Amino acid sequence: MRQGTVRPSGVERTFADDEVIVSKTDPAGRLTYVNDVFCRVSAYTEEELLGKPHNVIRHPDMPRCIFKLLWDTISAGDELFAYVVNLSGDGAHYWVFAHVTPTFSAGGQIIGFHSNRRTADPAALARITPVYQRLLAEERRHTRTPDAVAASSALLDRVVRADAGSYDEYVWSLEPEKVAR
């Protein structure tokens, strides 16, 4: 597995608007299913991915506070939509509009998570990229990860409150047309 050794190359990879990247994980976030689009875009084989943590594709330019929000939300049994930049196994990056949901057992227990990712709209990326840069700058001001995440989470809360009533409303305000998709 190349995780940890992959360096961003600056090359951006895209995929078609009618394609969907799909993955499933166990409750700990280890991949249990990846579709062919995931493999192709991430430049990993299914064998390299299954059983590995989903964060194998985490790009260093992705704010940690977004992942904290994601895990807090889905662990509470709710869904989350977010713009995410991922790192492929060959160093390329790709942006997605992610929809992550918990998977429940018949008894109502969370038994895993399911994620569908579509292409990210360029207009939405133009709006979210500067916000992510601010969040990353805030994280880099702190030497301890918990302090960095807390500070960037507080900044994210201020940004969201200034522009929308909730994180969901904020994300949807970046590209309202996504609702009709």
mmCIF file of N, CA, C and O in Angstrom, residues 114-181:
data_model
loop_
_atom_site.group_PDB
_atom_site.id
_atom_site.type_symbol
_atom_site.label_atom_id
_atom_site.label_comp_id
_atom_site.label_asym_id
_atom_site.label_seq_id
_atom_site.Cartn_x
_atom_site.Cartn_y
_atom_site.Cartn_z
ATOM 1 N N HIS A 114 -21.742 4.298 3.862
ATOM 2 C CA HIS A 114 -21.854 4.234 2.414
ATOM 3 C C HIS A 114 -21.600 5.628 1.861
ATOM 4 O O HIS A 114 -22.134 6.603 2.398
ATOM 5 N N SER A 115 -20.797 5.729 0.836
ATOM 6 C CA SER A 115 -20.498 7.033 0.259
ATOM 7 C C SER A 115 -20.640 6.990 -1.252
ATOM 8 O O SER A 115 -20.120 6.083 -1.907
ATOM 9 N N ASN A 116 -21.351 7.977 -1.768
ATOM 10 C CA ASN A 116 -21.457 8.216 -3.209
ATOM 11 C C ASN A 116 -20.804 9.557 -3.486
ATOM 12 O O ASN A 116 -21.080 10.536 -2.794
ATOM 13 N N ARG A 117 -19.943 9.603 -4.483
ATOM 14 C CA ARG A 117 -19.284 10.850 -4.836
ATOM 15 C C ARG A 117 -19.474 11.151 -6.311
ATOM 16 O O ARG A 117 -19.256 10.288 -7.159
ATOM 17 N N ARG A 118 -19.892 12.368 -6.559
ATOM 18 C CA ARG A 118 -20.082 12.861 -7.923
ATOM 19 C C ARG A 118 -19.035 13.927 -8.205
ATOM 20 O O ARG A 118 -18.350 14.380 -7.285
ATOM 21 N N THR A 119 -18.961 14.341 -9.465
ATOM 22 C CA THR A 119 -18.044 15.421 -9.800
ATOM 23 C C THR A 119 -18.461 16.681 -9.048
ATOM 24 O O THR A 119 -19.638 16.895 -8.763
ATOM 25 N N ALA A 120 -17.484 17.479 -8.734
ATOM 26 C CA ALA A 120 -17.731 18.733 -8.018
ATOM 27 C C ALA A 120 -17.846 19.863 -9.030
ATOM 28 O O ALA A 120 -17.044 19.960 -9.957
ATOM 29 N N ASP A 121 -18.843 20.698 -8.844
ATOM 30 C CA ASP A 121 -19.066 21.822 -9.740
ATOM 31 C C ASP A 121 -17.940 22.857 -9.595
ATOM 32 O O ASP A 121 -17.598 23.240 -8.466
ATOM 33 N N PRO A 122 -17.375 23.321 -10.695
ATOM 34 C CA PRO A 122 -16.286 24.308 -10.621
ATOM 35 C C PRO A 122 -16.675 25.592 -9.880
ATOM 36 O O PRO A 122 -15.850 26.165 -9.167
ATOM 37 N N ALA A 123 -17.909 26.048 -10.034
ATOM 38 C CA ALA A 123 -18.340 27.261 -9.331
ATOM 39 C C ALA A 123 -18.349 27.041 -7.816
ATOM 40 O O ALA A 123 -17.945 27.920 -7.044
ATOM 41 N N ALA A 124 -18.785 25.871 -7.387
ATOM 42 C CA ALA A 124 -18.773 25.558 -5.958
ATOM 43 C C ALA A 124 -17.339 25.448 -5.449
ATOM 44 O O ALA A 124 -17.023 25.926 -4.351
ATOM 45 N N LEU A 125 -16.464 24.841 -6.246
ATOM 46 C CA LEU A 125 -15.062 24.716 -5.841
ATOM 47 C C LEU A 125 -14.401 26.083 -5.725
ATOM 48 O O LEU A 125 -13.569 26.299 -4.835
ATOM 49 N N ALA A 126 -14.758 27.000 -6.598
ATOM 50 C CA ALA A 126 -14.201 28.351 -6.533
ATOM 51 C C ALA A 126 -14.584 29.035 -5.226
ATOM 52 O O ALA A 126 -13.832 29.864 -4.710
ATOM 53 N N ARG A 127 -15.713 28.659 -4.672
ATOM 54 C CA ARG A 127 -16.166 29.249 -3.401
ATOM 55 C C ARG A 127 -15.616 28.495 -2.190
ATOM 56 O O ARG A 127 -15.319 29.114 -1.177
ATOM 57 N N ILE A 128 -15.494 27.175 -2.287
ATOM 58 C CA ILE A 128 -15.073 26.402 -1.116
ATOM 59 C C ILE A 128 -13.551 26.367 -0.955
ATOM 60 O O ILE A 128 -13.048 26.285 0.167
ATOM 61 N N THR A 129 -12.809 26.446 -2.036
ATOM 62 C CA THR A 129 -11.345 26.360 -1.953
ATOM 63 C C THR A 129 -10.740 27.431 -1.046
ATOM 64 O O THR A 129 -9.912 27.103 -0.187
ATOM 65 N N PRO A 130 -11.139 28.706 -1.159
ATOM 66 C CA PRO A 130 -10.568 29.696 -0.237
ATOM 67 C C PRO A 130 -10.941 29.436 1.226
ATOM 68 O O PRO A 130 -10.146 29.702 2.127
ATOM 69 N N VAL A 131 -12.120 28.900 1.453
ATOM 70 C CA VAL A 131 -12.526 28.555 2.822
ATOM 71 C C VAL A 131 -11.627 27.440 3.348
ATOM 72 O O VAL A 131 -11.126 27.512 4.479
ATOM 73 N N TYR A 132 -11.405 26.415 2.540
ATOM 74 C CA TYR A 132 -10.530 25.325 2.965
ATOM 75 C C TYR A 132 -9.108 25.829 3.210
ATOM 76 O O TYR A 132 -8.431 25.378 4.138
ATOM 77 N N GLN A 133 -8.641 26.767 2.393
ATOM 78 C CA GLN A 133 -7.307 27.331 2.607
ATOM 79 C C GLN A 133 -7.229 28.058 3.948
ATOM 80 O O GLN A 133 -6.230 27.945 4.664
ATOM 81 N N ARG A 134 -8.278 28.783 4.311
ATOM 82 C CA ARG A 134 -8.325 29.458 5.620
ATOM 83 C C ARG A 134 -8.320 28.435 6.749
ATOM 84 O O ARG A 134 -7.642 28.618 7.762
ATOM 85 N N LEU A 135 -9.098 27.364 6.585
ATOM 86 C CA LEU A 135 -9.149 26.319 7.612
ATOM 87 C C LEU A 135 -7.782 25.657 7.787
ATOM 88 O O LEU A 135 -7.335 25.419 8.915
ATOM 89 N N LEU A 136 -7.125 25.376 6.670
ATOM 90 C CA LEU A 136 -5.789 24.761 6.736
ATOM 91 C C LEU A 136 -4.788 25.699 7.397
ATOM 92 O O LEU A 136 -3.953 25.257 8.201
ATOM 93 N N ALA A 137 -4.846 26.976 7.060
ATOM 94 C CA ALA A 137 -3.939 27.946 7.676
ATOM 95 C C ALA A 137 -4.154 27.980 9.192
ATOM 96 O O ALA A 137 -3.184 28.039 9.962
ATOM 97 N N GLU A 138 -5.414 27.911 9.603
ATOM 98 C CA GLU A 138 -5.713 27.891 11.034
ATOM 99 C C GLU A 138 -5.165 26.618 11.674
ATOM 100 O O GLU A 138 -4.572 26.656 12.759
ATOM 101 N N GLU A 139 -5.332 25.489 11.015
ATOM 102 C CA GLU A 139 -4.816 24.229 11.553
ATOM 103 C C GLU A 139 -3.289 24.282 11.694
ATOM 104 O O GLU A 139 -2.739 23.786 12.678
ATOM 105 N N ARG A 140 -2.629 24.895 10.734
ATOM 106 C CA ARG A 140 -1.155 24.931 10.745
ATOM 107 C C ARG A 140 -0.591 25.861 11.818
ATOM 108 O O ARG A 140 0.601 25.801 12.109
ATOM 109 N N ARG A 141 -1.420 26.691 12.414
ATOM 110 C CA ARG A 141 -0.979 27.575 13.486
ATOM 111 C C ARG A 141 -0.784 26.814 14.795
ATOM 112 O O ARG A 141 -0.225 27.353 15.746
ATOM 113 N N HIS A 142 -1.244 25.574 14.842
ATOM 114 C CA HIS A 142 -1.227 24.793 16.083
ATOM 115 C C HIS A 142 -0.322 23.576 15.936
ATOM 116 O O HIS A 142 -0.327 22.915 14.902
ATOM 117 N N THR A 143 0.421 23.273 16.989
ATOM 118 C CA THR A 143 1.338 22.132 16.928
ATOM 119 C C THR A 143 0.652 20.822 17.290
ATOM 120 O O THR A 143 1.063 19.774 16.818
ATOM 121 N N ARG A 144 -0.381 20.886 18.123
ATOM 122 C CA ARG A 144 -1.096 19.674 18.529
ATOM 123 C C ARG A 144 -2.324 19.491 17.647
ATOM 124 O O ARG A 144 -3.111 20.429 17.462
ATOM 125 N N THR A 145 -2.502 18.287 17.112
ATOM 126 C CA THR A 145 -3.638 18.002 16.230
ATOM 127 C C THR A 145 -4.977 18.331 16.877
ATOM 128 O O THR A 145 -5.814 18.971 16.235
ATOM 129 N N PRO A 146 -5.231 17.934 18.138
ATOM 130 C CA PRO A 146 -6.535 18.276 18.733
ATOM 131 C C PRO A 146 -6.784 19.789 18.775
ATOM 132 O O PRO A 146 -7.903 20.248 18.539
ATOM 133 N N ASP A 147 -5.741 20.563 19.064
ATOM 134 C CA ASP A 147 -5.883 22.018 19.082
ATOM 135 C C ASP A 147 -6.153 22.554 17.681
ATOM 136 O O ASP A 147 -6.963 23.466 17.489
ATOM 137 N N ALA A 148 -5.473 21.987 16.695
ATOM 138 C CA ALA A 148 -5.649 22.411 15.304
ATOM 139 C C ALA A 148 -7.077 22.139 14.825
ATOM 140 O O ALA A 148 -7.713 23.000 14.209
ATOM 141 N N VAL A 149 -7.578 20.963 15.141
ATOM 142 C CA VAL A 149 -8.934 20.597 14.719
ATOM 143 C C VAL A 149 -9.964 21.462 15.441
ATOM 144 O O VAL A 149 -10.929 21.935 14.829
ATOM 145 N N ALA A 150 -9.757 21.696 16.721
ATOM 146 C CA ALA A 150 -10.695 22.541 17.478
ATOM 147 C C ALA A 150 -10.719 23.963 16.914
ATOM 148 O O ALA A 150 -11.795 24.554 16.747
ATOM 149 N N ALA A 151 -9.556 24.505 16.610
ATOM 150 C CA ALA A 151 -9.485 25.871 16.087
ATOM 151 C C ALA A 151 -10.108 25.977 14.703
ATOM 152 O O ALA A 151 -10.856 26.926 14.422
ATOM 153 N N SER A 152 -9.814 25.019 13.830
ATOM 154 C CA SER A 152 -10.400 25.087 12.487
ATOM 155 C C SER A 152 -11.900 24.786 12.525
ATOM 156 O O SER A 152 -12.662 25.354 11.738
ATOM 157 N N SER A 153 -12.329 23.948 13.450
ATOM 158 C CA SER A 153 -13.770 23.690 13.603
ATOM 159 C C SER A 153 -14.490 24.965 14.045
ATOM 160 O O SER A 153 -15.588 25.264 13.553
ATOM 161 N N ALA A 154 -13.876 25.705 14.959
ATOM 162 C CA ALA A 154 -14.475 26.965 15.406
ATOM 163 C C ALA A 154 -14.543 27.967 14.249
ATOM 164 O O ALA A 154 -15.550 28.672 14.087
ATOM 165 N N LEU A 155 -13.495 28.016 13.440
ATOM 166 C CA LEU A 155 -13.496 28.898 12.274
ATOM 167 C C LEU A 155 -14.576 28.469 11.283
ATOM 168 O O LEU A 155 -15.316 29.309 10.754
ATOM 169 N N LEU A 156 -14.701 27.174 11.040
ATOM 170 C CA LEU A 156 -15.749 26.673 10.144
ATOM 171 C C LEU A 156 -17.127 27.071 10.672
ATOM 172 O O LEU A 156 -17.983 27.526 9.897
ATOM 173 N N ASP A 157 -17.342 26.944 11.959
ATOM 174 C CA ASP A 157 -18.624 27.350 12.546
ATOM 175 C C ASP A 157 -18.904 28.827 12.287
ATOM 176 O O ASP A 157 -20.032 29.195 11.949
ATOM 177 N N ARG A 158 -17.876 29.676 12.420
ATOM 178 C CA ARG A 158 -18.066 31.114 12.166
ATOM 179 C C ARG A 158 -18.392 31.376 10.700
ATOM 180 O O ARG A 158 -19.275 32.188 10.389
ATOM 181 N N VAL A 159 -17.706 30.687 9.793
ATOM 182 C CA VAL A 159 -17.974 30.853 8.356
ATOM 183 C C VAL A 159 -19.397 30.430 8.034
ATOM 184 O O VAL A 159 -20.131 31.135 7.337
ATOM 185 N N VAL A 160 -19.790 29.284 8.546
ATOM 186 C CA VAL A 160 -21.140 28.769 8.288
ATOM 187 C C VAL A 160 -22.191 29.726 8.843
ATOM 188 O O VAL A 160 -23.152 30.065 8.157
ATOM 189 N N ARG A 161 -22.000 30.180 10.082
ATOM 190 C CA ARG A 161 -22.974 31.103 10.693
ATOM 191 C C ARG A 161 -23.074 32.416 9.919
ATOM 192 O O ARG A 161 -24.144 33.004 9.827
ATOM 193 N N ALA A 162 -21.965 32.869 9.359
ATOM 194 C CA ALA A 162 -21.974 34.130 8.616
ATOM 195 C C ALA A 162 -22.715 34.006 7.286
ATOM 196 O O ALA A 162 -23.286 34.988 6.804
ATOM 197 N N ASP A 163 -22.708 32.813 6.702
ATOM 198 C CA ASP A 163 -23.284 32.624 5.362
ATOM 199 C C ASP A 163 -24.581 31.837 5.330
ATOM 200 O O ASP A 163 -25.314 31.906 4.344
ATOM 201 N N ALA A 164 -24.860 31.062 6.363
ATOM 202 C CA ALA A 164 -26.034 30.171 6.332
ATOM 203 C C ALA A 164 -26.414 29.793 7.763
ATOM 204 O O ALA A 164 -25.658 30.037 8.696
ATOM 205 N N GLY A 165 -27.540 29.143 7.896
ATOM 206 C CA GLY A 165 -28.003 28.740 9.214
ATOM 207 C C GLY A 165 -27.376 27.462 9.723
ATOM 208 O O GLY A 165 -27.283 27.239 10.925
ATOM 209 N N SER A 166 -26.940 26.597 8.811
ATOM 210 C CA SER A 166 -26.369 25.309 9.204
ATOM 211 C C SER A 166 -25.324 24.891 8.181
ATOM 212 O O SER A 166 -25.247 25.470 7.089
ATOM 213 N N TYR A 167 -24.546 23.880 8.539
ATOM 214 C CA TYR A 167 -23.544 23.386 7.587
ATOM 215 C C TYR A 167 -24.223 22.879 6.313
ATOM 216 O O TYR A 167 -23.764 23.171 5.209
ATOM 217 N N ASP A 168 -25.320 22.141 6.451
ATOM 218 C CA ASP A 168 -26.036 21.643 5.271
ATOM 219 C C ASP A 168 -26.471 22.793 4.361
ATOM 220 O O ASP A 168 -26.286 22.736 3.146
ATOM 221 N N GLU A 169 -27.047 23.827 4.953
ATOM 222 C CA GLU A 169 -27.483 24.975 4.155
ATOM 223 C C GLU A 169 -26.293 25.649 3.483
ATOM 224 O O GLU A 169 -26.386 26.086 2.334
ATOM 225 N N TYR A 170 -25.186 25.708 4.192
ATOM 226 C CA TYR A 170 -23.977 26.311 3.627
ATOM 227 C C TYR A 170 -23.508 25.521 2.404
ATOM 228 O O TYR A 170 -23.248 26.096 1.345
ATOM 229 N N VAL A 171 -23.401 24.207 2.547
ATOM 230 C CA VAL A 171 -22.940 23.373 1.423
ATOM 231 C C VAL A 171 -23.868 23.514 0.232
ATOM 232 O O VAL A 171 -23.421 23.687 -0.899
ATOM 233 N N TRP A 172 -25.171 23.463 0.487
ATOM 234 C CA TRP A 172 -26.114 23.576 -0.629
ATOM 235 C C TRP A 172 -26.110 24.970 -1.238
ATOM 236 O O TRP A 172 -26.408 25.129 -2.426
ATOM 237 N N SER A 173 -25.747 25.993 -0.474
ATOM 238 C CA SER A 173 -25.704 27.349 -1.024
ATOM 239 C C SER A 173 -24.553 27.532 -2.006
ATOM 240 O O SER A 173 -24.569 28.450 -2.815
ATOM 241 N N LEU A 174 -23.558 26.661 -1.935
ATOM 242 C CA LEU A 174 -22.419 26.762 -2.844
ATOM 243 C C LEU A 174 -22.819 26.446 -4.276
ATOM 244 O O LEU A 174 -22.242 26.979 -5.213
ATOM 245 N N GLU A 175 -23.791 25.560 -4.426
ATOM 246 C CA GLU A 175 -24.280 25.197 -5.755
ATOM 247 C C GLU A 175 -25.712 24.707 -5.627
ATOM 248 O O GLU A 175 -25.964 23.507 -5.581
ATOM 249 N N PRO A 176 -26.676 25.612 -5.578
ATOM 250 C CA PRO A 176 -28.066 25.214 -5.375
ATOM 251 C C PRO A 176 -28.604 24.245 -6.429
ATOM 252 O O PRO A 176 -29.488 23.453 -6.153
ATOM 253 N N GLU A 177 -28.036 24.257 -7.610
ATOM 254 C CA GLU A 177 -28.529 23.374 -8.675
ATOM 255 C C GLU A 177 -28.307 21.907 -8.363
ATOM 256 O O GLU A 177 -28.942 21.044 -8.942
ATOM 257 N N LYS A 178 -27.387 21.582 -7.440
ATOM 258 C CA LYS A 178 -27.131 20.179 -7.104
ATOM 259 C C LYS A 178 -28.397 19.496 -6.579
ATOM 260 O O LYS A 178 -28.559 18.309 -6.733
ATOM 261 N N VAL A 179 -29.268 20.264 -5.941
ATOM 262 C CA VAL A 179 -30.490 19.692 -5.370
ATOM 263 C C VAL A 179 -31.332 19.043 -6.455
ATOM 264 O O VAL A 179 -31.920 17.982 -6.271
ATOM 265 N N ALA A 180 -31.368 19.633 -7.632
ATOM 266 C CA ALA A 180 -32.200 19.128 -8.729
ATOM 267 C C ALA A 180 -31.533 17.977 -9.480
ATOM 268 O O ALA A 180 -32.160 17.365 -10.324
ATOM 269 N N ARG A 181 -30.286 17.706 -9.194
ATOM 270 C CA ARG A 181 -29.540 16.695 -9.951
ATOM 271 C C ARG A 181 -30.105 15.325 -9.848
ATOM 272 O O ARG A 181 -30.580 14.767 -8.991
#
